[in-house]
Every structure is written in structure tokens, then in C-alpha cells.
């Protein structure tokens, strides 16, 4: 053991070997020395543990090289989402429209975030989006914060702290992460008054729960699950009637926040923000990066007096949006000024609207190209989903390319795809890799092909 350890080369010797190989030009000496030490330490530990039985200087030098190359890569990178889950939380949810990406680049330097260019006086960062949100949703006023979880927390804190909020038991959702409605209520200092049963709630249940301490009636979209069977619900409009009679505002946490009617493209019904506003909800809260297809954001639209309370609350400053998100949101919202443009330009809507025929033709073309590169690939029907707490339980008919890499188990092929450039996220099914094309934009098909060939083709 001691003799083995003594055979470990010195830092200088490894550095010299690296120089001889002409490896890593442009890397600072400090970084090289630190990496060499790191790798030497690991080798020493491996020798002590008996995992490594000999010192191989070449392998050590290669390890240093690989480590420096890896550390040069940015950690947060573009990936190709071939999972068939359109809004994949682990993959950054909604991909931004080209227009929104350009707006982010524009705003990245100095920008007129809180400056009115006409007068030269101070403006509000929300000025860039409030007008658009009013026009698109029909609401009186709007505010935007970091995400919808923050919007819910802010709305409850600003409108109901120390008082009661009435919610249906069937709407006590957990969104994921640690966002559970009852916990959020507690965090906001609100007393939760549950009404109805898990599967049924009636207007009379809400009515009976009203008291002198009731601050709000809250409706929550069941974003990630469905109730089927013996169920009943109170529509927003009826809740609004009750609220009006009792003089209590109605807040609707809509979750997904669709700004177009999905039925226009043969998709299932999903309540839109416009409908919730038209139904008379006093405040409607929704995410920017779900069905809206923009950046991470929490949007609140509704009555001016309520929105003003949100904007004046101390929490607002803690959860407000940054310039990059606001730039992306403004550019995305502009596309919605004409719903037809939104369907053509917003990636999530394009993915949702893609027809089975389009997807099949793309899958067949990709399968053919991959076959020509020696891969066993064919086009197969598949099922995609909206994901990200949108359209729960709705299977979207889709097409995928099924790839079998020779001599490589599917999970190994999937792992190779994850280290491709750009990385490809696929699904493993029945010992094959499935590349679902509904979550890939057509203009990315050539990139997907190159990545898959690079990762899996013979000689790769
Ligand atoms: C997704 C969702 C949230 C949380 O929104 P984020 O933008 O992810 O913070 C809150 N409420 C509902 C009903 C949701 O669907």
C-alpha cells in the first residue's frame, strides 16, 4: 500500500504531462493545480480503499483533462425535451417564444425597468405588462410577482391576514414542492375554513360558513388531479353571486391560466382567465409558465382596489419579478393580442395544437434518417401530456421515434442521450428509448437527430 501511494506522481509531474500532451490551453495554472490536487486526492483515497490497485499516470492525466473540460461547461444548459411532457418542471416548464427570448436578451443589459422614457421620471416595473394584461383579460388592474405560489401567498396575506378564508375541501391541493394550500394559508396568517366533503360541495356549504370574520371566498383549480364519479362543485359565477350578496371578495387561484380557449384546437376544456374575470371573480391568480407559455411568474388580475392592496403589501417587494421575467412576459403577452398569432408563436400552444398527422410525418422522417445512420429506429404512436399541473389526466395522442441501440440496454442509451450535445431527455419503455415529438418543436428536429446520432450511432 505505502509503495503504491509513493508511486503517485507529484503535482508538478502531472502538470508537465498535461503540457506535453498540449492539453487544456488557456486554462489558468491555479485551476489546473487545484484540479490535479483534487484528482490526486481521489486516486489516493481509491488506492487506500483498495478500489484502485495500481497507479496509472496516463489515466490520472486524462481524468484531470476530463474534469477541467466538464467544469468549463455551464451547469445550466439547453436540453431537448423528448419526454412527451410539454410543461416539464425539471426541464424549466414552458419554453419561451422566440420573441420572448429576444426580449430577455434586450433587457439583460441596462433597460428602462422603472423609468418612464417620455418624462424621464420614475415608473413602475409593472407598467410594461399591466396594460397588456388588462386588454387581454378584460380585468381592471394587474400585478405580477415571481410565481403563482407567491401570488397566492401575497393575496392571502394582503387581503385576509388574521381572518378567515373559506375553501372547498375538494380543492385543498398540493401542487408539488411544498406548496400545500393549508400550509400556505398558515404561512399567510389566515384561518382556513373548509366546506363540503372531499367529493361534493354546495353553495349552501359556503353560505353556512360565512361569518363576521370571513375575509375571502377562495376557489382553487384542481391542477394536477381530477375528481370523477359522485362529485359536485360550485361554479365561479355562483360563488361570485354569494360573495356579492355578502360583500365578500372571491379569489380564484386558476393555476394554469390559459389565455385562449383550448377547445378551439380540439383540446379539452380548460377555464380561461378571461372567463374567470367575466364571471366576476374579484381577483384571479395564475402562473406565467404553464399554459400561458411564458416565463416563471405569478399574475394577479382583478379589481383595482384589491390589486392595489397586493402592490402595497411589504411582501410584494420580496416576491416581485425581475427584469428578465418581465421582459419575457411582456413579449409573450403581446403575442396574445391576436389569439391566432399566439397559437402560431407560443411554443406550448404550438405543441398542444400539433396534429397527429404532422407528428407522424416528423416521426417517420426522423426514424428514416436514424435508420440510415445504422440505428434501429421506427415511428410509433405514443401518448404525451401537458404536465406542470395542467390538463390533469388528459392523454394527448402523439408520435414517437423508438430507438434500439445495438448491444446497449435502453437505460444505458438514455444515459448516453443525456450526455449528448445538446442533451436529449427521452423515455425508456420496453427496452427501447422513445423520443416523443410532441414536446419537441419541429425546428429542433435536425438538432435532435444530430444529438441522437452523436450519442448512439456506431462509432459515436
Ligand atoms: C401551479 C399552481 C400553483 C403554483 O404556481 P407556480 O407558478 O408554480 O408557483 C398554485 N396554485 C395552483 C392551482 C397551481 O396549479
Coordinates of C-alpha atoms and ligand atoms in Angstrom, one line a residue:
X1 CA 0.0 0.0 0.0
X2 CA 2.7 2.5 1.1
X3 CA 4.7 1.7 -2.0
X4 CA 1.7 2.2 -4.2
X5 CA 1.0 5.5 -2.6
X6 CA 4.6 6.6 -3.1
X7 CA 4.2 5.9 -6.8
X8 CA 1.6 8.7 -7.1
X9 CA 3.2 11.4 -9.2
X10 CA 3.8 14.9 -7.9
X11 CA 1.5 17.8 -8.9
X12 CA 4.4 19.1 -11.0
X13 CA 4.8 15.9 -12.8
X14 CA 1.1 15.7 -13.8
X15 CA 1.3 19.4 -14.9
X16 CA 4.3 18.6 -17.0
X17 CA 2.5 15.6 -18.6
X18 CA -0.5 17.8 -19.3
X19 CA 1.7 20.4 -21.0
X20 CA 3.5 17.7 -23.1
X21 CA 0.1 16.5 -24.4
X22 CA -0.7 20.1 -25.4
X23 CA -3.9 19.7 -23.4
X24 CA -6.0 22.4 -21.9
X25 CA -4.6 25.6 -23.5
X26 CA -6.0 28.7 -21.9
X27 CA -6.7 27.1 -18.6
X28 CA -5.2 29.1 -15.7
X29 CA -2.4 27.5 -13.7
X30 CA -4.4 27.9 -10.4
X31 CA -7.3 26.0 -11.8
X32 CA -5.1 23.3 -13.2
X33 CA -3.2 22.9 -9.9
X34 CA -6.4 22.7 -7.9
X35 CA -7.9 20.1 -10.3
X36 CA -4.7 18.0 -10.2
X37 CA -4.7 18.0 -6.4
X38 CA -8.4 17.0 -6.4
X39 CA -7.8 14.1 -8.7
X40 CA -4.6 13.0 -6.9
X41 CA -6.6 13.0 -3.6
X42 CA -9.3 10.9 -5.2
X43 CA -6.7 8.5 -6.5
X44 CA -5.0 8.3 -3.1
X45 CA -8.4 7.5 -1.4
X46 CA -9.2 4.9 -4.1
X47 CA -5.8 3.2 -3.5
X48 CA -6.3 3.2 0.2
X49 CA -9.8 1.7 -0.2
X50 CA -8.4 -1.0 -2.5
X51 CA -10.7 0.2 -5.3
X52 CA -7.7 1.0 -7.4
X53 CA -4.8 -1.5 -7.4
X54 CA -2.2 0.4 -9.5
X55 CA -1.1 3.9 -10.2
X56 CA -1.6 4.7 -13.9
X57 CA -0.3 8.2 -14.6
X58 CA -1.9 8.3 -18.0
X59 CA -5.3 7.7 -16.6
X60 CA -4.7 10.3 -13.9
X61 CA -3.8 12.9 -16.5
X62 CA -6.8 12.0 -18.6
X63 CA -9.0 12.4 -15.5
X64 CA -7.7 15.9 -14.9
X65 CA -8.3 16.8 -18.5
X66 CA -11.9 15.5 -18.4
X67 CA -12.6 17.3 -15.1
X68 CA -11.4 20.6 -16.5
X69 CA -13.4 20.2 -19.6
X70 CA -16.5 19.3 -17.6
X71 CA -16.1 22.3 -15.3
X72 CA -15.8 24.6 -18.3
X73 CA -19.3 23.6 -19.4
X74 CA -22.0 25.8 -17.9
X75 CA -24.1 23.8 -15.5
X76 CA -27.5 25.2 -16.7
X77 CA -27.8 24.3 -20.3
X78 CA -30.2 23.9 -23.1
X79 CA -31.7 20.4 -23.4
X80 CA -34.1 18.8 -25.9
X81 CA -37.3 17.6 -24.2
X82 CA -38.4 14.4 -25.9
X83 CA -40.3 13.1 -22.8
X84 CA -43.7 14.0 -24.2
X85 CA -44.4 16.0 -21.1
X86 CA -44.8 19.5 -22.6
X87 CA -44.5 21.5 -19.3
X88 CA -41.8 19.6 -17.6
X89 CA -41.0 21.2 -14.3
X90 CA -37.5 19.6 -14.2
X91 CA -36.8 21.0 -17.7
X92 CA -37.8 24.6 -17.0
X93 CA -41.6 24.3 -17.8
X94 CA -42.7 26.4 -20.7
X95 CA -40.1 27.0 -23.4
X96 CA -40.2 30.7 -24.4
X97 CA -41.3 32.0 -27.7
X98 CA -38.5 33.4 -29.9
X99 CA -39.9 36.9 -29.3
X100 CA -39.7 36.4 -25.6
X101 CA -36.1 35.1 -25.8
X102 CA -35.1 38.1 -27.8
X103 CA -36.8 40.4 -25.2
X104 CA -34.8 38.7 -22.4
X105 CA -31.5 39.4 -24.3
X106 CA -32.6 43.1 -24.8
X107 CA -33.4 43.6 -21.1
X108 CA -30.3 41.8 -19.9
X109 CA -28.2 45.0 -20.0
X110 CA -29.5 48.3 -18.7
X111 CA -33.1 48.8 -19.5
X112 CA -36.0 51.2 -18.7
X113 CA -37.3 48.8 -16.0
X114 CA -38.6 51.5 -13.7
X115 CA -38.2 54.6 -15.9
X116 CA -40.8 56.4 -18.0
X117 CA -38.7 57.3 -21.0
X118 CA -41.1 60.0 -22.2
X119 CA -41.0 62.1 -19.0
X120 CA -37.7 60.8 -17.5
X121 CA -39.4 60.2 -14.2
X122 CA -39.6 57.1 -12.2
X123 CA -42.1 54.5 -13.4
X124 CA -43.3 51.1 -12.1
X125 CA -41.8 47.9 -13.4
X126 CA -45.3 46.6 -13.8
X127 CA -46.2 49.4 -16.3
X128 CA -44.7 47.2 -19.1
X129 CA -47.3 44.4 -18.6
X130 CA -50.3 45.9 -16.9
X131 CA -51.8 47.4 -20.0
X132 CA -51.4 44.2 -21.9
X133 CA -52.9 42.1 -19.1
X134 CA -55.9 44.5 -18.9
X135 CA -56.5 44.3 -22.6
X136 CA -56.1 40.6 -22.9
X137 CA -58.1 39.5 -19.8
X138 CA -60.6 42.3 -19.5
X139 CA -59.6 42.9 -15.9
X140 CA -59.4 46.4 -14.3
X141 CA -55.9 46.0 -13.0
X142 CA -53.0 43.6 -12.7
X143 CA -49.8 42.8 -10.7
X144 CA -47.0 40.3 -11.4
X145 CA -44.8 38.5 -8.9
X146 CA -42.2 35.8 -9.0
X147 CA -44.5 32.8 -9.4
X148 CA -48.1 31.8 -8.7
X149 CA -47.2 30.4 -5.3
X150 CA -46.0 33.8 -4.3
X151 CA -49.1 35.4 -5.8
X152 CA -51.3 33.2 -3.6
X153 CA -49.3 33.9 -0.5
X154 CA -49.3 37.6 -1.3
X155 CA -53.0 37.7 -2.0
X156 CA -53.9 35.9 1.2
X157 CA -51.5 38.0 3.3
X158 CA -52.7 41.3 1.9
X159 CA -56.4 40.5 1.9
X160 CA -57.1 38.1 4.7
X161 CA -54.3 38.0 7.3
X162 CA -55.8 37.3 10.8
X163 CA -59.1 36.5 9.3
X164 CA -61.0 33.5 7.7
X165 CA -60.8 32.2 4.2
X166 CA -63.5 29.7 3.0
X167 CA -62.3 26.9 0.7
X168 CA -63.8 23.7 -0.5
X169 CA -62.3 20.5 1.0
X170 CA -62.1 19.1 -2.5
X171 CA -59.7 21.9 -3.5
X172 CA -57.1 21.5 -0.8
X173 CA -54.4 20.9 -3.4
X174 CA -50.8 20.1 -3.1
X175 CA -49.0 21.4 -6.2
X176 CA -45.6 19.8 -5.5
X177 CA -42.5 21.1 -3.9
X178 CA -44.0 22.1 -0.5
X179 CA -46.9 24.1 -1.8
X180 CA -49.9 22.8 0.1
X181 CA -52.9 25.1 0.3
X182 CA -53.5 24.6 4.1
X183 CA -49.8 25.3 4.7
X184 CA -49.8 28.4 2.6
X185 CA -52.9 29.7 4.5
X186 CA -51.0 29.2 7.8
X187 CA -47.9 30.9 6.4
X188 CA -50.1 33.9 5.4
X189 CA -51.7 34.0 8.9
X190 CA -55.1 33.1 7.6
X191 CA -57.6 30.8 9.3
X192 CA -58.8 28.2 6.9
X193 CA -62.5 27.3 6.9
X194 CA -63.1 24.1 5.0
X195 CA -66.5 23.5 3.5
X196 CA -68.1 20.5 1.8
X197 CA -66.7 17.0 1.6
X198 CA -63.8 15.6 -0.5
X199 CA -66.0 15.0 -3.5
X200 CA -69.0 17.3 -3.1
X201 CA -69.6 20.9 -2.1
X202 CA -72.7 23.0 -2.5
X203 CA -73.3 26.8 -2.4
X204 CA -75.2 26.3 0.8
X205 CA -72.0 24.9 2.4
X206 CA -70.2 28.2 1.6
X207 CA -73.1 30.2 2.7
X208 CA -73.2 28.5 6.1
X209 CA -69.5 29.1 6.6
X210 CA -69.8 32.9 6.3
X211 CA -69.3 34.9 9.4
X212 CA -68.2 38.3 10.6
X213 CA -64.5 37.2 10.3
X214 CA -64.8 36.0 6.7
X215 CA -62.3 37.8 4.5
X216 CA -62.4 35.9 1.3
X217 CA -64.1 33.1 -0.6
X218 CA -61.3 31.2 -2.4
X219 CA -61.7 28.8 -5.3
X220 CA -58.7 26.7 -6.3
X221 CA -58.2 24.9 -9.6
X222 CA -57.5 21.2 -9.2
X223 CA -54.4 21.5 -11.3
X224 CA -52.9 18.1 -11.0
X225 CA -55.7 15.7 -10.2
X226 CA -59.3 15.0 -11.3
X227 CA -62.4 14.2 -9.3
X228 CA -64.6 11.7 -11.1
X229 CA -67.8 9.9 -10.0
X230 CA -70.2 11.3 -7.4
X231 CA -69.0 14.8 -7.5
X232 CA -70.4 18.3 -7.4
X233 CA -68.7 21.7 -7.4
X234 CA -69.8 25.3 -7.2
X235 CA -69.0 27.2 -10.4
X236 CA -67.1 30.5 -10.0
X237 CA -70.1 32.6 -11.1
X238 CA -72.3 31.2 -8.3
X239 CA -69.6 31.8 -5.8
X240 CA -69.4 35.4 -7.0
X241 CA -73.2 35.8 -6.6
X242 CA -72.8 34.7 -3.0
X243 CA -69.8 37.0 -2.5
X244 CA -71.7 40.0 -3.8
X245 CA -74.7 39.4 -1.6
X246 CA -72.4 39.0 1.5
X247 CA -70.0 41.8 0.4
X248 CA -67.0 39.4 0.4
X249 CA -64.5 39.2 -2.4
X250 CA -64.0 36.0 -4.4
X251 CA -60.4 35.0 -5.3
X252 CA -59.8 32.3 -7.9
X253 CA -56.4 30.5 -8.0
X254 CA -56.7 29.4 -11.5
X255 CA -53.2 27.7 -11.6
X256 CA -52.6 27.2 -15.3
X257 CA -54.0 30.4 -16.6
X258 CA -55.0 29.6 -20.1
X259 CA -55.5 32.8 -22.1
X260 CA -57.0 31.0 -25.1
X261 CA -59.9 28.6 -25.3
X262 CA -58.2 25.2 -25.9
X263 CA -61.3 23.8 -27.4
X264 CA -60.6 26.0 -30.5
X265 CA -58.0 23.3 -31.4
X266 CA -59.9 20.3 -30.4
X267 CA -58.4 20.1 -26.9
X268 CA -60.3 19.5 -23.7
X269 CA -62.0 22.4 -21.9
X270 CA -59.8 24.4 -19.5
X271 CA -61.2 27.5 -17.8
X272 CA -59.6 30.7 -19.1
X273 CA -58.5 33.8 -17.2
X274 CA -61.0 35.8 -19.3
X275 CA -63.9 33.6 -18.2
X276 CA -63.0 33.9 -14.6
X277 CA -62.8 37.7 -14.9
X278 CA -66.1 37.7 -16.8
X279 CA -67.7 35.5 -14.1
X280 CA -66.9 38.4 -11.8
X281 CA -64.1 37.0 -9.7
X282 CA -62.6 39.9 -7.8
X283 CA -59.0 38.5 -8.2
X284 CA -57.7 35.8 -10.5
X285 CA -54.3 34.3 -9.9
X286 CA -52.3 32.2 -12.4
X287 CA -48.8 31.1 -13.5
X288 CA -46.8 32.6 -16.3
X289 CA -45.1 29.4 -17.3
X290 CA -47.9 26.9 -17.5
X291 CA -50.4 27.0 -20.3
X292 CA -49.7 30.7 -20.9
X293 CA -46.3 29.6 -22.2
X294 CA -44.2 32.4 -20.8
X295 CA -41.6 32.9 -18.1
X296 CA -41.9 31.9 -14.4
X297 CA -44.3 34.4 -13.0
X298 CA -47.4 34.7 -10.8
X299 CA -50.0 37.0 -12.3
X300 CA -52.9 38.6 -10.4
X301 CA -55.6 40.3 -12.3
X302 CA -58.8 41.8 -11.0
X303 CA -60.4 44.8 -9.2
X304 CA -58.1 47.8 -8.9
X305 CA -58.7 48.2 -5.2
X306 CA -57.6 44.6 -4.4
X307 CA -54.6 44.7 -6.8
X308 CA -53.5 47.9 -5.1
X309 CA -53.6 46.2 -1.7
X310 CA -51.3 43.5 -3.1
X311 CA -48.9 46.0 -4.6
X312 CA -48.8 48.0 -1.3
X313 CA -48.1 45.0 0.9
X314 CA -44.5 44.6 2.2
X315 CA -44.3 41.0 0.9
X316 CA -44.8 42.4 -2.7
X317 CA -41.2 43.8 -2.6
X318 CA -39.9 40.4 -1.5
X319 CA -41.7 38.4 -4.3
X320 CA -41.6 40.9 -7.2
X321 CA -40.5 39.8 -10.7
X322 CA -37.1 40.7 -12.1
X323 CA -36.5 42.5 -15.4
X324 CA -35.7 39.3 -17.4
X325 CA -39.0 37.7 -16.4
X326 CA -41.0 40.9 -17.1
X327 CA -39.3 41.3 -20.5
X328 CA -40.2 37.7 -21.4
X329 CA -43.8 38.1 -20.0
X330 CA -44.4 41.3 -22.0
X331 CA -43.2 39.8 -25.2
X332 CA -45.3 36.7 -24.7
X333 CA -48.4 38.7 -23.8
X334 CA -48.0 40.7 -27.0
X335 CA -48.5 37.5 -29.0
X336 CA -51.9 37.1 -27.3
X337 CA -53.2 40.4 -28.6
X338 CA -54.2 38.2 -31.5
X339 CA -55.1 34.7 -30.4
X340 CA -54.3 33.3 -33.8
X341 CA -50.8 34.7 -33.5
X342 CA -50.5 33.1 -30.0
X343 CA -51.4 29.7 -31.4
X344 CA -48.7 30.1 -34.1
X345 CA -45.9 31.6 -32.0
X346 CA -46.2 30.4 -28.3
X347 CA -44.3 27.1 -28.1
X348 CA -46.7 25.4 -25.6
X349 CA -49.7 26.2 -27.7
X350 CA -47.9 25.0 -30.9
X351 CA -47.1 21.7 -29.1
X352 CA -50.6 21.3 -27.9
X353 CA -52.1 22.1 -31.3
X354 CA -49.8 19.9 -33.4
X355 CA -51.9 17.4 -35.3
X356 CA -51.4 13.6 -35.2
X357 CA -50.5 13.7 -39.0
X358 CA -47.9 16.4 -38.5
X359 CA -46.3 14.4 -35.7
X360 CA -46.4 11.1 -37.6
X361 CA -44.7 12.6 -40.6
X362 CA -42.0 14.1 -38.4
X363 CA -41.5 10.8 -36.5
X364 CA -41.3 8.8 -39.8
X365 CA -38.8 11.2 -41.3
X366 CA -36.6 11.2 -38.1
X367 CA -36.8 7.4 -37.9
X368 CA -35.7 7.1 -41.5
X369 CA -32.7 9.4 -41.0
X370 CA -31.7 7.5 -37.9
X371 CA -32.0 4.2 -39.7
X372 CA -29.7 5.4 -42.4
X373 CA -27.2 6.1 -39.7
X374 CA -27.3 2.4 -38.6
X375 CA -29.7 2.8 -35.7
X376 CA -32.8 0.5 -35.3
X377 CA -35.4 3.2 -35.3
X378 CA -39.1 3.3 -36.2
X379 CA -42.1 5.6 -35.7
X380 CA -44.7 4.5 -33.2
X381 CA -47.9 6.1 -31.7
X382 CA -47.4 7.4 -28.2
X383 CA -49.2 9.4 -25.5
X384 CA -48.0 12.9 -24.4
X385 CA -49.3 15.0 -21.6
X386 CA -49.4 18.7 -20.8
X387 CA -47.7 18.2 -17.4
X388 CA -46.8 21.0 -15.0
X389 CA -50.2 20.9 -13.3
X390 CA -52.1 21.5 -16.5
X391 CA -54.8 19.3 -18.1
X392 CA -54.5 16.5 -15.5
X393 CA -55.4 13.1 -16.7
X394 CA -55.6 14.2 -20.4
X395 CA -53.6 12.0 -22.7
X396 CA -52.6 13.8 -25.9
X397 CA -52.2 11.4 -28.8
X398 CA -48.7 11.7 -30.1
X399 CA -46.0 10.1 -32.2
X400 CA -42.5 9.0 -31.1
X401 CA -39.4 7.6 -32.6
X402 CA -38.5 4.3 -30.9
X403 CA -34.7 3.7 -30.9
X404 CA -32.9 0.5 -30.0
X405 CA -29.2 1.0 -29.8
X406 CA -27.4 -2.3 -30.7
X407 CA -25.8 -4.1 -27.7
X408 CA -26.7 -1.3 -25.3
X409 CA -29.5 -1.6 -22.8
X410 CA -32.2 1.1 -23.1
X411 CA -31.4 2.8 -19.8
X412 CA -27.8 3.0 -20.8
X413 CA -28.8 4.5 -24.2
X414 CA -31.0 7.0 -22.3
X415 CA -28.0 8.0 -20.1
X416 CA -25.8 8.5 -23.2
X417 CA -28.5 10.7 -24.7
X418 CA -28.4 12.8 -21.5
X419 CA -24.7 13.4 -22.1
X420 CA -25.2 14.3 -25.8
X421 CA -24.8 17.8 -27.0
X422 CA -27.3 19.2 -26.5
X423 CA -28.6 16.6 -24.0
X424 CA -31.7 14.7 -25.0
X425 CA -34.3 13.7 -22.4
X426 CA -36.2 10.6 -23.6
X427 CA -38.4 7.9 -22.1
X428 CA -37.4 4.3 -21.6
X429 CA -40.1 1.8 -22.5
X430 CA -39.9 -2.0 -23.1
X431 CA -36.2 -1.9 -23.6
X432 CA -36.3 0.9 -26.2
X433 CA -35.8 4.6 -26.0
X434 CA -38.8 6.7 -27.0
X435 CA -38.4 10.2 -28.4
X436 CA -41.8 11.8 -28.2
X437 CA -42.1 14.6 -30.8
X438 CA -45.0 16.5 -29.3
X439 CA -42.7 18.1 -26.7
X440 CA -40.1 19.0 -29.4
X441 CA -40.6 21.9 -31.7
X442 CA -40.3 21.0 -35.4
X443 CA -37.4 23.4 -36.0
X444 CA -35.4 21.4 -33.4
X445 CA -35.8 18.1 -35.3
X446 CA -32.4 18.4 -37.0
X447 CA -30.7 19.2 -33.7
X448 CA -32.4 16.2 -32.1
X449 CA -31.3 14.0 -35.0
X450 CA -27.7 15.1 -34.7
X451 CA -27.7 14.6 -30.9
X452 CA -29.1 11.1 -31.1
X453 CA -26.7 10.1 -33.9
X454 CA -23.8 11.6 -31.9
X455 CA -24.8 9.7 -28.8
X456 CA -25.9 6.3 -30.2
X457 CA -24.7 5.7 -33.7
X458 CA -22.0 3.2 -34.4
X459 CA -18.5 4.7 -33.8
X460 CA -20.0 7.5 -31.7
Ligands
LIG1 C1 -49.2 25.6 -10.3 C2 -50.1 26.1 -9.3 C3 -49.7 27.0 -8.3 C4 -48.2 27.3 -8.2 O1 -47.8 28.1 -9.3 P1 -46.2 28.3 -9.5 O2 -46.2 29.3 -10.6 O3 -45.7 27.0 -9.9 O4 -45.7 28.9 -8.3 C5 -50.6 27.4 -7.4 N1 -51.9 27.1 -7.5 C6 -52.3 26.3 -8.5 C7 -53.8 25.9 -8.5 C8 -51.5 25.8 -9.4 O5 -51.9 25.0 -10.4

